[in-house]
Coordinates of C-alpha atoms and ligand atoms in Angstrom, one line a residue:
L1 CA 0.0 0.0 0.0
K2 CA 2.8 2.4 0.9
F3 CA 4.4 1.7 -2.5
L4 CA 1.1 2.6 -4.2
E5 CA 0.9 5.8 -2.2
V6 CA 4.4 6.9 -3.4
S7 CA 3.7 6.1 -7.0
S8 CA 0.4 8.0 -7.1
E9 CA 2.2 11.0 -5.5
R10 CA 4.8 10.7 -8.2
K11 CA 2.2 10.4 -11.0
K12 CA 0.5 13.6 -9.7
L13 CA 3.8 15.4 -9.7
Y14 CA 4.7 14.1 -13.1
N15 CA 1.4 15.3 -14.6
E16 CA 2.0 18.7 -13.1
V17 CA 5.4 19.0 -14.6
V18 CA 4.3 17.8 -18.0
E19 CA 1.6 20.5 -17.9
L20 CA 4.3 23.2 -17.6
K21 CA 4.9 23.0 -21.3
G22 CA 4.5 26.8 -21.8
N23 CA 7.2 29.3 -22.6
I24 CA 8.7 29.5 -19.1
R25 CA 10.9 26.8 -17.7
V26 CA 12.6 26.6 -14.4
F27 CA 15.5 24.2 -13.9
C28 CA 17.5 23.8 -10.7
R29 CA 21.2 22.7 -10.5
C30 CA 22.9 21.7 -7.3
R31 CA 26.7 21.8 -7.3
P32 CA 28.8 19.1 -5.5
L33 CA 30.1 19.8 -2.0
N34 CA 33.5 21.3 -2.3
K35 CA 36.6 20.1 -0.4
D36 CA 36.1 22.5 2.6
E37 CA 32.5 21.5 2.9
I38 CA 33.4 17.8 2.9
G39 CA 36.1 18.6 5.4
N40 CA 33.8 20.4 7.9
G41 CA 31.6 17.2 7.9
L42 CA 28.3 19.1 7.9
G43 CA 27.2 17.2 4.8
S44 CA 24.5 18.0 2.3
V45 CA 21.0 19.3 3.2
I46 CA 19.6 18.4 -0.2
E47 CA 18.2 14.9 -1.1
F48 CA 17.4 13.7 -4.5
D49 CA 15.2 10.9 -5.7
P50 CA 17.3 8.7 -7.9
S51 CA 14.3 7.6 -9.9
Q52 CA 13.4 11.0 -11.4
D53 CA 14.7 14.5 -12.2
H54 CA 11.8 16.8 -11.2
D55 CA 12.1 17.5 -7.5
L56 CA 14.5 17.8 -4.6
Q57 CA 14.0 17.8 -0.9
V58 CA 15.7 20.2 1.6
N59 CA 16.3 19.1 5.2
C60 CA 15.6 22.2 7.2
S61 CA 17.3 23.1 10.5
D62 CA 14.1 22.5 12.5
S63 CA 14.2 18.8 11.2
S64 CA 11.3 19.5 8.8
K65 CA 11.7 18.6 5.1
K66 CA 10.6 20.7 2.2
L67 CA 9.9 19.5 -1.3
F68 CA 10.6 21.7 -4.3
K69 CA 9.5 20.8 -7.8
F70 CA 11.0 22.0 -11.1
D71 CA 10.8 21.3 -14.8
R72 CA 14.2 19.7 -14.3
V73 CA 16.6 19.1 -11.4
F74 CA 20.3 18.5 -12.0
K75 CA 22.1 16.6 -9.3
P76 CA 25.7 17.3 -8.2
E77 CA 26.9 14.4 -10.4
D78 CA 25.2 15.8 -13.6
N79 CA 27.8 17.2 -16.0
Q80 CA 27.8 20.1 -18.4
E81 CA 26.6 17.8 -21.3
A82 CA 23.6 16.8 -19.2
V83 CA 22.6 20.4 -18.5
F84 CA 23.1 21.4 -22.1
A85 CA 21.1 18.5 -23.4
Q86 CA 18.0 20.0 -21.6
T87 CA 18.8 23.6 -22.4
K88 CA 19.4 23.0 -26.1
P89 CA 15.8 22.8 -27.3
V90 CA 15.1 26.2 -25.8
V91 CA 18.2 27.9 -27.1
V92 CA 18.1 26.6 -30.7
S93 CA 14.6 28.1 -31.2
V94 CA 16.3 31.4 -31.7
L95 CA 17.1 30.0 -35.2
D96 CA 13.4 29.8 -35.9
G97 CA 12.9 33.4 -35.1
Y98 CA 12.0 33.2 -31.3
N99 CA 13.5 35.5 -28.8
V100 CA 15.0 33.6 -25.9
C101 CA 16.4 34.5 -22.4
I102 CA 18.3 32.2 -20.1
F103 CA 19.2 33.3 -16.6
A104 CA 21.5 31.7 -14.1
Y105 CA 20.2 32.8 -10.6
G106 CA 21.6 32.0 -7.2
Q107 CA 23.9 32.8 -4.3
T108 CA 27.6 33.6 -5.2
G109 CA 29.6 30.4 -5.3
T110 CA 26.8 28.1 -6.4
G111 CA 28.0 27.6 -10.0
K112 CA 26.3 30.3 -12.1
T113 CA 29.5 31.1 -14.0
F114 CA 30.4 27.4 -14.1
T115 CA 27.1 26.6 -15.8
M116 CA 27.1 29.5 -18.2
E117 CA 30.7 30.0 -19.0
G118 CA 32.3 26.8 -17.8
T119 CA 36.0 26.3 -18.1
E120 CA 38.3 25.7 -21.1
G121 CA 38.1 22.0 -20.8
N122 CA 34.6 21.9 -19.5
R123 CA 32.6 24.5 -21.4
G124 CA 29.3 25.8 -20.3
V125 CA 25.9 26.7 -21.9
N126 CA 27.2 29.9 -23.7
Y127 CA 29.9 28.2 -25.8
R128 CA 27.9 25.0 -26.3
T129 CA 24.9 27.0 -27.5
L130 CA 26.9 28.9 -30.2
E131 CA 28.5 25.7 -31.3
E132 CA 25.1 24.1 -31.7
L133 CA 23.7 27.2 -33.5
F134 CA 26.6 27.0 -36.0
R135 CA 26.0 23.2 -36.4
I136 CA 22.3 23.6 -37.2
A137 CA 22.9 26.6 -39.5
E138 CA 25.3 24.4 -41.5
D139 CA 22.7 21.6 -41.6
R140 CA 20.1 24.1 -43.0
R141 CA 22.5 25.5 -45.6
G142 CA 20.8 25.9 -48.9
I143 CA 17.4 26.4 -47.3
M144 CA 18.2 29.1 -44.7
K145 CA 20.9 31.7 -44.6
Y146 CA 22.0 32.9 -41.1
E147 CA 24.1 35.7 -39.8
L148 CA 25.2 35.5 -36.1
S149 CA 26.6 38.3 -34.1
V150 CA 27.5 38.6 -30.4
S151 CA 27.4 41.4 -27.9
I152 CA 28.6 41.2 -24.2
L153 CA 27.5 43.7 -21.6
E154 CA 27.3 44.2 -17.9
V155 CA 24.7 45.9 -15.7
Y156 CA 26.3 47.2 -12.6
N157 CA 24.4 49.6 -10.2
E158 CA 21.8 50.1 -12.9
K159 CA 24.4 51.3 -15.5
I160 CA 25.0 49.4 -18.7
K161 CA 28.6 48.8 -19.8
D162 CA 29.7 47.4 -23.1
L163 CA 32.3 44.7 -22.5
L164 CA 33.4 44.5 -26.1
V165 CA 34.3 48.1 -26.4
D166 CA 38.0 48.9 -26.6
S167 CA 38.8 49.8 -22.9
S168 CA 41.3 52.4 -24.1
D169 CA 38.3 54.5 -25.3
E170 CA 38.0 57.3 -22.7
P171 CA 35.5 58.3 -21.5
P172 CA 33.5 55.1 -22.0
K173 CA 30.3 55.6 -24.0
K174 CA 27.1 56.0 -22.0
L175 CA 24.7 53.3 -23.0
E176 CA 20.9 53.8 -22.7
I177 CA 17.9 51.8 -23.6
K178 CA 15.8 53.2 -26.5
Q179 CA 12.5 52.2 -27.9
A180 CA 13.0 51.3 -31.6
A181 CA 10.4 52.1 -34.3
E182 CA 9.1 48.6 -34.3
G183 CA 8.4 48.8 -30.6
T184 CA 11.4 46.8 -29.5
Q185 CA 14.0 47.8 -27.0
E186 CA 17.5 48.5 -28.3
V187 CA 20.8 49.7 -26.9
P188 CA 22.2 52.1 -29.6
G189 CA 25.9 52.0 -29.8
L190 CA 26.4 48.5 -28.4
V191 CA 29.2 46.7 -30.2
E192 CA 28.0 43.6 -32.2
V193 CA 30.7 41.3 -33.5
R194 CA 29.9 39.1 -36.4
V195 CA 30.9 35.5 -35.7
S196 CA 31.2 32.6 -38.0
S197 CA 33.1 29.9 -36.2
T198 CA 33.4 28.5 -32.7
E199 CA 37.1 29.6 -32.5
E200 CA 36.1 33.3 -32.9
V201 CA 33.4 32.8 -30.3
W202 CA 35.8 31.5 -27.7
E203 CA 38.1 34.5 -28.2
I204 CA 35.2 36.9 -27.9
L205 CA 33.8 35.3 -24.8
R206 CA 37.3 35.4 -23.2
S207 CA 37.7 39.1 -24.1
G208 CA 34.3 39.8 -22.5
S209 CA 35.4 38.0 -19.3
R210 CA 38.6 39.9 -19.2
A211 CA 36.9 43.2 -19.6
R212 CA 34.5 42.3 -16.8
S213 CA 37.3 42.3 -14.3
V214 CA 38.9 45.6 -15.3
G215 CA 38.9 48.1 -12.5
S216 CA 38.1 45.7 -9.7
T217 CA 40.4 44.3 -7.1
S218 CA 39.2 40.8 -7.7
A219 CA 37.4 39.5 -10.8
N220 CA 35.3 37.2 -8.8
E221 CA 34.3 40.0 -6.4
L222 CA 32.9 42.3 -9.1
S223 CA 31.4 39.5 -11.1
S224 CA 29.3 38.5 -8.2
R225 CA 27.8 42.0 -8.0
S226 CA 27.0 42.7 -11.6
H227 CA 24.8 41.0 -14.2
C228 CA 26.7 39.8 -17.2
L229 CA 24.7 39.4 -20.4
L230 CA 25.8 37.7 -23.6
R231 CA 23.5 38.5 -26.5
V232 CA 23.4 36.6 -29.7
T233 CA 21.6 38.3 -32.6
V234 CA 20.4 35.9 -35.3
K235 CA 19.4 37.2 -38.7
G236 CA 17.8 34.5 -40.8
E237 CA 16.6 34.4 -44.3
N238 CA 14.5 31.6 -45.8
L239 CA 16.1 31.1 -49.3
L240 CA 12.9 29.4 -50.6
D241 CA 10.4 32.1 -49.8
G242 CA 12.6 35.1 -48.9
H243 CA 11.1 35.4 -45.4
K244 CA 13.5 37.2 -43.0
T245 CA 13.7 37.0 -39.2
R246 CA 15.8 38.8 -36.6
S247 CA 15.9 37.4 -33.1
H248 CA 17.9 37.7 -29.9
L249 CA 19.1 35.0 -27.5
W250 CA 20.2 36.4 -24.1
M251 CA 22.3 34.3 -21.8
V252 CA 22.6 36.0 -18.4
D253 CA 24.8 35.3 -15.5
L254 CA 23.0 37.2 -12.8
A255 CA 24.6 39.0 -9.8
G256 CA 24.7 36.9 -6.6
S257 CA 21.3 36.8 -4.9
E258 CA 22.6 36.6 -1.3
R259 CA 21.1 39.0 1.1
V260 CA 23.5 41.5 2.6
G261 CA 22.9 42.4 6.2
R262 CA 22.3 46.1 6.5
I263 CA 24.3 46.2 9.7
D264 CA 27.4 44.8 8.1
V265 CA 27.6 47.1 5.1
E266 CA 27.5 50.7 4.3
G267 CA 28.4 53.1 1.5
E268 CA 29.1 51.6 -1.9
R269 CA 28.5 48.0 -0.9
L270 CA 25.0 48.9 0.5
K271 CA 24.1 50.8 -2.7
E272 CA 25.3 47.8 -4.8
S273 CA 23.2 45.4 -2.8
Q274 CA 20.1 47.6 -3.0
F275 CA 20.5 47.7 -6.8
I276 CA 21.0 43.9 -7.0
N277 CA 17.9 43.3 -4.8
K278 CA 15.9 45.7 -6.9
S279 CA 16.8 44.2 -10.2
L280 CA 16.5 40.5 -9.1
S281 CA 13.1 41.1 -7.6
A282 CA 12.0 43.1 -10.7
L283 CA 13.1 40.1 -12.8
G284 CA 11.1 37.7 -10.5
D285 CA 8.1 40.0 -10.7
V286 CA 8.2 40.1 -14.5
I287 CA 8.5 36.3 -14.9
S288 CA 5.9 35.5 -12.3
S289 CA 3.5 38.0 -13.9
L290 CA 4.1 36.4 -17.3
A291 CA 3.6 32.9 -15.8
S292 CA 0.4 33.9 -14.2
K293 CA -0.7 35.7 -17.4
T294 CA -1.3 39.0 -15.6
T295 CA -2.0 41.9 -18.0
H296 CA 0.4 44.5 -16.6
I297 CA 4.0 43.3 -16.7
P298 CA 6.3 45.6 -14.7
Y299 CA 9.3 45.7 -17.2
R300 CA 10.2 49.3 -16.3
N301 CA 11.2 48.5 -12.7
S302 CA 14.9 47.8 -13.6
K303 CA 17.4 48.3 -16.4
L304 CA 17.7 44.5 -16.7
T305 CA 14.0 43.8 -17.3
H306 CA 13.5 47.0 -19.4
M307 CA 16.4 46.0 -21.7
L308 CA 15.1 42.5 -22.1
Q309 CA 11.5 43.6 -22.5
S310 CA 11.2 42.4 -26.2
S311 CA 12.7 39.1 -25.2
L312 CA 10.5 38.3 -22.2
G313 CA 6.8 37.4 -22.7
G314 CA 4.6 36.7 -25.7
D315 CA 6.0 33.8 -27.6
C316 CA 9.5 34.4 -26.3
K317 CA 11.1 31.5 -24.4
T318 CA 12.4 31.9 -20.9
L319 CA 14.6 29.5 -18.9
M320 CA 15.6 30.2 -15.3
L321 CA 18.5 28.0 -14.1
V322 CA 18.5 28.2 -10.3
Q323 CA 21.8 27.3 -8.8
V324 CA 22.1 26.0 -5.2
S325 CA 24.7 24.8 -2.8
P326 CA 24.1 21.5 -1.0
S327 CA 26.0 22.7 2.1
A328 CA 24.3 23.0 5.5
A329 CA 26.2 26.3 5.9
D330 CA 24.2 27.8 3.0
L331 CA 20.8 26.5 4.0
G332 CA 19.2 29.9 4.5
E333 CA 20.3 31.2 1.1
T334 CA 19.4 27.9 -0.6
L335 CA 15.8 28.1 0.7
C336 CA 15.6 31.7 -0.4
S337 CA 16.7 30.8 -4.0
L338 CA 14.3 27.8 -4.1
N339 CA 11.4 29.9 -2.9
F340 CA 12.3 32.6 -5.4
A341 CA 12.3 30.0 -8.2
S342 CA 9.0 28.5 -7.1
R343 CA 7.4 31.9 -6.9
V344 CA 8.7 32.8 -10.4
R345 CA 7.1 29.7 -11.8
G346 CA 4.0 29.8 -9.8
I347 CA 4.5 26.2 -8.6
E348 CA 3.0 25.1 -5.4
N349 CA 5.5 23.3 -3.2
G350 CA 4.4 20.4 -1.1
P351 CA 5.4 18.8 2.2
A352 CA 8.1 16.2 2.3
R353 CA 8.0 13.1 0.2
K354 CA 6.4 10.0 1.7
Q355 CA 9.0 7.4 2.3
A356 CA 8.5 3.9 0.8
Ligands
ADP401 P1 29.0 31.7 -9.0 O1 29.2 32.1 -10.4 O2 27.6 31.3 -8.7 O3 29.6 32.6 -8.0 P2 31.0 29.7 -9.7 O4 30.6 29.3 -11.0 O5 32.2 30.6 -9.6 O6 29.8 30.3 -8.8 O7 31.3 28.4 -8.9 C1 32.0 28.3 -7.6 C2 33.0 27.2 -7.6 O8 32.3 25.9 -7.6 C3 33.9 27.2 -8.7 O9 35.2 26.7 -8.3 C4 33.3 26.1 -9.7 O10 34.3 25.6 -10.5 C5 32.7 25.1 -8.7 N1 31.5 24.5 -9.3 C6 30.3 25.1 -9.4 N2 29.4 24.2 -9.9 C7 30.0 23.0 -10.1 C8 29.7 21.8 -10.6 N3 28.4 21.5 -11.0 N4 30.6 20.8 -10.7 C9 31.9 21.1 -10.3 N5 32.3 22.2 -9.8 C10 31.4 23.2 -9.7

């Protein structure tokens, strides 16, 4: 009887997840415990069900357990290929004329940059996506003609900075969001680099990462406090009927979502954290309004959501990758991130799983 109880619970959950076939997906990725965390012996507070990839359970400090459901859950042992395999169907739709946004959300140190950028030998979503876009474009040669270009920008303290502009340019150009004639949001003056091979892409991504650390004492420090956006512009032409499309794919490594205690910080750091909170909650509000099909979508509440307005909503595709740490030391932030993700998706979370 207990077994039946578990499987009907599963079936219900599965049905709910299958219903989420709309344009908004939320995935969750949990990184492995690192050496220090293994050393301190506190262990992991996150449990996974080996039989499926749609939920995870958090062991809270008051001994209660909380179940969170997602469109997909990646366990610590899941590699970059596994993550990209699920991300791919969303990103490649940019070649069919859809606007797409992918966000990596979470506390600093949970693997946002690892998932998006990856490392040279273990590349992340950004590079793999461009590689796949080139591959499909080649497959469609003779039927479709594509032109791909890349821009990399940063939003820090509600200011937009072009990371592909020559840093010797003084003073740096001020970038603003403008409404284009067709009603879309544009950033005039933003550098767009035409790319035609994966080698070129890797060089450009690297120069974007280098520019991100200019002027900061530590690259990691600044990158955790700014949003980094990689925009791929795809111009497509159907050679059979002449139909042309122009679409954007945004791949965004968001600023760290950790709450900063007001007592500990002041001045610049406090201002930064207020800007981060404001933009992350604005993003959460926009996506949850879209998910619940509210008529007023509050795009104008932050530079980030305003800039992405034409790529969020309607038939645009959105993927939120929520990154979490399994460590007991990060429990509070992990629960905040999981609650944020659930709110964004409008998914009800249940009590703990019944044990078989
Ligand atoms: P964030 O961008 O969220 O601050 P990072 O991407 O810098 O976090 O990741 C923090 C550390 O954890 C890095 O050393 C990174 O290589 C490692 N890491 C993150 N996710 C994974 C993973 N899934 N597998 C292995 N190492 C990971």
